Every structure is written in structure tokens, then in C-alpha cells.
Amino acid sequence: TAAARALLSAAIEEALQANPDELFYRPNALICRGELRLKCGQTGLAEADFRESIALAQKMQAKAWELRVTTSLARLLASQGKRDQARTMLARLPAASAPGSKIYLTVSSDSGHGHGSSLSVRTNQRADTYSFLFDQLGLQLPGPAKGSAQAP
């Protein structure tokens, strides 16, 4: 509702103004403000918040914030038909990470953010996530149970 958005907006602004020299949570506050502005149709202001958050996260070498906000900005750009620009931003992410580290990122133009996605899409997303986690933890995926049918 409009009242809830106004209240949330005021809280975010207060957080950003309270201690402007405290940078630790600022990238996240800018992400939240950008997402809220996006919901209100203020795409230009949302994009500015996302870009400011990216710059600050890079300055702080805060890779988690950089990853989160870059995906938000890429989603916005893709929704504006700037898919090549969005892909370029996303392609730079692995190069910006620590040597040897991996980033799990999926991009799908035929599903939403979990709402309205088909069961098969959600199941495949979950399987991809678990496969990535198993790989990162050095775990082996269990094989099929004895006596069960195996896929060709």
C-alpha cells in the first residue's frame, strides 16, 4: 500500500541520513531504496541508487553487496530492453571475485522471482542450487538407490 511504502521510504531515508560516514550498511540501504523506488515506478532514481551502491560496494571490496546490487541493476536494465548491457554487467561478476571462488548465478527470461513459476522451473532451480552447494562443499551427490530405475 501507499502508506506502507511511505513509511518504509522514511525509514530508509532516516537510516541513510543518520550516520552518513558509516559505510558498512549503506550499500544495502541503497539497494532497499532502489527496490522500493522501482516498485513505485521511479526507474531512473532506482537505477541511480543501484549504481551508487555498486560503486560503494566496489570501494569497500564488499563482493556480496556488489553481487546483490549488480543483479538488481541487471534485472532493471533487462526489463528496459537493455539486455546486452545487463549481460555485460553480469559477465563481469566472476572476474571481480576472489581468485578461485565461484559465483552461482542464473538468468531466466521465462520465469519470475519464484511467484508464478511452474513447478518444473522451481524444481530445476532448486536442483541447480543444491548441485552448486555440493560442489562448493566438496560433497559427492548420492547415486540412485539400489534397485531403482536409472535414467538413460
PDB file of C-alpha atoms in Angstrom:
ATOM      1  CA  THR A   1       0.000   0.000   0.000  1.00  0.00           C
ATOM      2  CA  ALA A   2       0.984   3.608  -0.387  1.00  0.00           C
ATOM      3  CA  ALA A   3       1.095   4.181   3.382  1.00  0.00           C
ATOM      4  CA  ALA A   4       3.437   1.234   3.896  1.00  0.00           C
ATOM      5  CA  ARG A   5       5.715   2.403   1.089  1.00  0.00           C
ATOM      6  CA  ALA A   6       5.828   5.918   2.552  1.00  0.00           C
ATOM      7  CA  LEU A   7       6.701   4.537   5.981  1.00  0.00           C
ATOM      8  CA  LEU A   8       9.398   2.288   4.558  1.00  0.00           C
ATOM      9  CA  SER A   9      10.780   5.121   2.451  1.00  0.00           C
ATOM     10  CA  ALA A  10      11.014   7.386   5.501  1.00  0.00           C
ATOM     11  CA  ALA A  11      12.824   4.675   7.476  1.00  0.00           C
ATOM     12  CA  ILE A  12      15.352   4.123   4.687  1.00  0.00           C
ATOM     13  CA  GLU A  13      15.967   7.861   4.328  1.00  0.00           C
ATOM     14  CA  GLU A  14      16.461   8.154   8.083  1.00  0.00           C
ATOM     15  CA  ALA A  15      18.959   5.291   8.014  1.00  0.00           C
ATOM     16  CA  LEU A  16      20.881   6.904   5.157  1.00  0.00           C
ATOM     17  CA  GLN A  17      20.953  10.314   6.892  1.00  0.00           C
ATOM     18  CA  ALA A  18      21.583   9.119  10.464  1.00  0.00           C
ATOM     19  CA  ASN A  19      25.281   8.460  10.079  1.00  0.00           C
ATOM     20  CA  PRO A  20      26.470   9.140   6.536  1.00  0.00           C
ATOM     21  CA  ASP A  21      30.078   8.283   7.447  1.00  0.00           C
ATOM     22  CA  GLU A  22      29.105   4.737   8.485  1.00  0.00           C
ATOM     23  CA  LEU A  23      29.535   2.834   5.243  1.00  0.00           C
ATOM     24  CA  PHE A  24      29.049  -0.792   6.322  1.00  0.00           C
ATOM     25  CA  TYR A  25      25.282  -0.995   5.716  1.00  0.00           C
ATOM     26  CA  ARG A  26      24.991   1.848   3.213  1.00  0.00           C
ATOM     27  CA  PRO A  27      25.144  -0.342   0.067  1.00  0.00           C
ATOM     28  CA  ASN A  28      22.241  -2.417   1.394  1.00  0.00           C
ATOM     29  CA  ALA A  29      20.235   0.676   2.332  1.00  0.00           C
ATOM     30  CA  LEU A  30      20.721   1.958  -1.217  1.00  0.00           C
ATOM     31  CA  ILE A  31      19.616  -1.401  -2.622  1.00  0.00           C
ATOM     32  CA  CYS A  32      16.472  -1.289  -0.473  1.00  0.00           C
ATOM     33  CA  ARG A  33      15.718   2.277  -1.539  1.00  0.00           C
ATOM     34  CA  GLY A  34      16.330   1.360  -5.186  1.00  0.00           C
ATOM     35  CA  GLU A  35      13.997  -1.644  -4.967  1.00  0.00           C
ATOM     36  CA  LEU A  36      11.330   0.493  -3.307  1.00  0.00           C
ATOM     37  CA  ARG A  37      11.699   3.193  -5.957  1.00  0.00           C
ATOM     38  CA  LEU A  38      11.435   0.515  -8.620  1.00  0.00           C
ATOM     39  CA  LYS A  39       8.150  -0.690  -7.109  1.00  0.00           C
ATOM     40  CA  CYS A  40       6.913   2.927  -7.222  1.00  0.00           C
ATOM     41  CA  GLY A  41       7.806   3.245 -10.911  1.00  0.00           C
ATOM     42  CA  GLN A  42      10.756   5.581 -10.318  1.00  0.00           C
ATOM     43  CA  THR A  43      13.140   3.638 -12.539  1.00  0.00           C
ATOM     44  CA  GLY A  44      15.621   6.483 -13.050  1.00  0.00           C
ATOM     45  CA  LEU A  45      16.028   7.013  -9.314  1.00  0.00           C
ATOM     46  CA  ALA A  46      16.206   3.257  -8.728  1.00  0.00           C
ATOM     47  CA  GLU A  47      18.964   2.917 -11.307  1.00  0.00           C
ATOM     48  CA  ALA A  48      20.898   5.774  -9.665  1.00  0.00           C
ATOM     49  CA  ASP A  49      20.616   4.059  -6.260  1.00  0.00           C
ATOM     50  CA  PHE A  50      21.803   0.750  -7.713  1.00  0.00           C
ATOM     51  CA  ARG A  51      24.770   2.382  -9.442  1.00  0.00           C
ATOM     52  CA  GLU A  52      25.739   4.289  -6.283  1.00  0.00           C
ATOM     53  CA  SER A  53      25.513   1.061  -4.297  1.00  0.00           C
ATOM     54  CA  ILE A  54      27.727  -0.768  -6.810  1.00  0.00           C
ATOM     55  CA  ALA A  55      30.365   1.969  -6.666  1.00  0.00           C
ATOM     56  CA  LEU A  56      30.335   1.960  -2.866  1.00  0.00           C
ATOM     57  CA  ALA A  57      30.463  -1.844  -2.664  1.00  0.00           C
ATOM     58  CA  GLN A  58      33.437  -1.877  -5.046  1.00  0.00           C
ATOM     59  CA  LYS A  59      35.192   0.810  -2.988  1.00  0.00           C
ATOM     60  CA  MET A  60      34.600  -1.278   0.153  1.00  0.00           C
ATOM     61  CA  GLN A  61      35.522  -4.506  -1.669  1.00  0.00           C
ATOM     62  CA  ALA A  62      32.195  -5.879  -0.435  1.00  0.00           C
ATOM     63  CA  LYS A  63      31.658  -8.619  -3.008  1.00  0.00           C
ATOM     64  CA  ALA A  64      28.339  -9.847  -1.568  1.00  0.00           C
ATOM     65  CA  TRP A  65      26.772  -6.386  -1.819  1.00  0.00           C
ATOM     66  CA  GLU A  66      28.251  -5.913  -5.282  1.00  0.00           C
ATOM     67  CA  LEU A  67      26.780  -9.208  -6.460  1.00  0.00           C
ATOM     68  CA  ARG A  68      23.365  -8.466  -4.986  1.00  0.00           C
ATOM     69  CA  VAL A  69      23.035  -4.953  -6.383  1.00  0.00           C
ATOM     70  CA  THR A  70      24.502  -5.845  -9.776  1.00  0.00           C
ATOM     71  CA  THR A  71      21.812  -8.475 -10.226  1.00  0.00           C
ATOM     72  CA  SER A  72      19.160  -5.899  -9.252  1.00  0.00           C
ATOM     73  CA  LEU A  73      20.506  -3.389 -11.761  1.00  0.00           C
ATOM     74  CA  ALA A  74      20.817  -6.067 -14.469  1.00  0.00           C
ATOM     75  CA  ARG A  75      17.194  -7.068 -13.872  1.00  0.00           C
ATOM     76  CA  LEU A  76      16.126  -3.422 -14.245  1.00  0.00           C
ATOM     77  CA  LEU A  77      18.162  -2.955 -17.425  1.00  0.00           C
ATOM     78  CA  ALA A  78      16.784  -6.176 -18.914  1.00  0.00           C
ATOM     79  CA  SER A  79      13.233  -5.018 -18.179  1.00  0.00           C
ATOM     80  CA  GLN A  80      14.010  -1.835 -20.133  1.00  0.00           C
ATOM     81  CA  GLY A  81      15.154  -3.854 -23.143  1.00  0.00           C
ATOM     82  CA  LYS A  82      18.856  -3.234 -22.420  1.00  0.00           C
ATOM     83  CA  ARG A  83      19.638  -6.946 -22.301  1.00  0.00           C
ATOM     84  CA  ASP A  84      23.146  -6.643 -23.766  1.00  0.00           C
ATOM     85  CA  GLN A  85      24.121  -4.108 -21.107  1.00  0.00           C
ATOM     86  CA  ALA A  86      22.644  -6.365 -18.403  1.00  0.00           C
ATOM     87  CA  ARG A  87      24.531  -9.415 -19.713  1.00  0.00           C
ATOM     88  CA  THR A  88      27.799  -7.461 -19.828  1.00  0.00           C
ATOM     89  CA  MET A  89      27.388  -6.416 -16.196  1.00  0.00           C
ATOM     90  CA  LEU A  90      26.646  -9.968 -15.112  1.00  0.00           C
ATOM     91  CA  ALA A  91      29.544 -11.379 -17.137  1.00  0.00           C
ATOM     92  CA  ARG A  92      31.989  -9.149 -15.219  1.00  0.00           C
ATOM     93  CA  LEU A  93      30.988 -10.581 -11.841  1.00  0.00           C
ATOM     94  CA  PRO A  94      33.184 -13.714 -11.852  1.00  0.00           C
ATOM     95  CA  ALA A  95      36.220 -11.626 -12.813  1.00  0.00           C
ATOM     96  CA  ALA A  96      35.552  -9.339  -9.853  1.00  0.00           C
ATOM     97  CA  SER A  97      35.518 -12.206  -7.347  1.00  0.00           C
ATOM     98  CA  ALA A  98      38.478 -13.587  -5.457  1.00  0.00           C
ATOM     99  CA  PRO A  99      40.736 -15.933  -7.432  1.00  0.00           C
ATOM    100  CA  GLY A 100      39.372 -19.471  -7.372  1.00  0.00           C
ATOM    101  CA  SER A 101      35.993 -18.504  -5.975  1.00  0.00           C
ATOM    102  CA  LYS A 102      32.823 -19.268  -7.861  1.00  0.00           C
ATOM    103  CA  ILE A 103      29.550 -17.411  -8.261  1.00  0.00           C
ATOM    104  CA  TYR A 104      26.278 -19.194  -8.855  1.00  0.00           C
ATOM    105  CA  LEU A 105      24.041 -17.009 -10.977  1.00  0.00           C
ATOM    106  CA  THR A 106      21.132 -17.967 -13.152  1.00  0.00           C
ATOM    107  CA  VAL A 107      19.284 -15.784 -15.594  1.00  0.00           C
ATOM    108  CA  SER A 108      15.931 -16.849 -16.949  1.00  0.00           C
ATOM    109  CA  SER A 109      13.646 -14.801 -19.113  1.00  0.00           C
ATOM    110  CA  ASP A 110      10.765 -17.258 -18.811  1.00  0.00           C
ATOM    111  CA  SER A 111      10.286 -17.279 -15.049  1.00  0.00           C
ATOM    112  CA  GLY A 112       9.611 -14.720 -12.360  1.00  0.00           C
ATOM    113  CA  HIS A 113      11.115 -14.390  -8.885  1.00  0.00           C
ATOM    114  CA  GLY A 114       9.525 -17.568  -7.585  1.00  0.00           C
ATOM    115  CA  HIS A 115       5.972 -16.319  -7.984  1.00  0.00           C
ATOM    116  CA  GLY A 116       4.104 -17.812 -10.878  1.00  0.00           C
ATOM    117  CA  SER A 117       6.982 -20.089 -11.876  1.00  0.00           C
ATOM    118  CA  SER A 118       5.976 -23.610 -12.810  1.00  0.00           C
ATOM    119  CA  LEU A 119       6.812 -26.491 -10.512  1.00  0.00           C
ATOM    120  CA  SER A 120       9.355 -27.825 -13.008  1.00  0.00           C
ATOM    121  CA  VAL A 121      11.136 -24.437 -13.182  1.00  0.00           C
ATOM    122  CA  ARG A 122      11.265 -24.181  -9.379  1.00  0.00           C
ATOM    123  CA  THR A 123      12.455 -27.807  -9.098  1.00  0.00           C
ATOM    124  CA  ASN A 124      15.228 -27.233 -11.649  1.00  0.00           C
ATOM    125  CA  GLN A 125      16.305 -24.029  -9.871  1.00  0.00           C
ATOM    126  CA  ARG A 126      16.446 -25.843  -6.545  1.00  0.00           C
ATOM    127  CA  ALA A 127      18.423 -28.747  -8.085  1.00  0.00           C
ATOM    128  CA  ASP A 128      20.922 -26.283  -9.606  1.00  0.00           C
ATOM    129  CA  THR A 129      21.328 -24.526  -6.249  1.00  0.00           C
ATOM    130  CA  TYR A 130      21.959 -27.768  -4.369  1.00  0.00           C
ATOM    131  CA  SER A 131      24.374 -29.000  -7.043  1.00  0.00           C
ATOM    132  CA  PHE A 132      26.370 -25.773  -6.708  1.00  0.00           C
ATOM    133  CA  LEU A 133      26.413 -26.027  -2.911  1.00  0.00           C
ATOM    134  CA  PHE A 134      27.509 -29.682  -3.018  1.00  0.00           C
ATOM    135  CA  ASP A 135      30.302 -28.740  -5.424  1.00  0.00           C
ATOM    136  CA  GLN A 136      31.492 -25.844  -3.236  1.00  0.00           C
ATOM    137  CA  LEU A 137      31.459 -28.027  -0.121  1.00  0.00           C
ATOM    138  CA  GLY A 138      33.297 -30.850  -1.880  1.00  0.00           C
ATOM    139  CA  LEU A 139      30.425 -33.280  -1.324  1.00  0.00           C
ATOM    140  CA  GLN A 140      29.513 -36.085  -3.670  1.00  0.00           C
ATOM    141  CA  LEU A 141      25.956 -36.327  -4.900  1.00  0.00           C
ATOM    142  CA  PRO A 142      24.390 -39.596  -3.790  1.00  0.00           C
ATOM    143  CA  GLY A 143      23.789 -42.162  -6.512  1.00  0.00           C
ATOM    144  CA  PRO A 144      20.441 -43.785  -7.219  1.00  0.00           C
ATOM    145  CA  ALA A 145      19.111 -46.219  -4.635  1.00  0.00           C
ATOM    146  CA  LYS A 146      19.770 -49.894  -5.291  1.00  0.00           C
ATOM    147  CA  GLY A 147      17.081 -51.473  -7.417  1.00  0.00           C
ATOM    148  CA  SER A 148      15.735 -48.111  -8.661  1.00  0.00           C
ATOM    149  CA  ALA A 149      15.419 -47.307 -12.337  1.00  0.00           C
ATOM    150  CA  GLN A 150      18.291 -45.257 -13.692  1.00  0.00           C
ATOM    151  CA  ALA A 151      17.926 -42.520 -16.279  1.00  0.00           C
ATOM    152  CA  PRO A 152      19.337 -43.360 -19.738  1.00  0.00           C
TER     153      PRO A 152
END
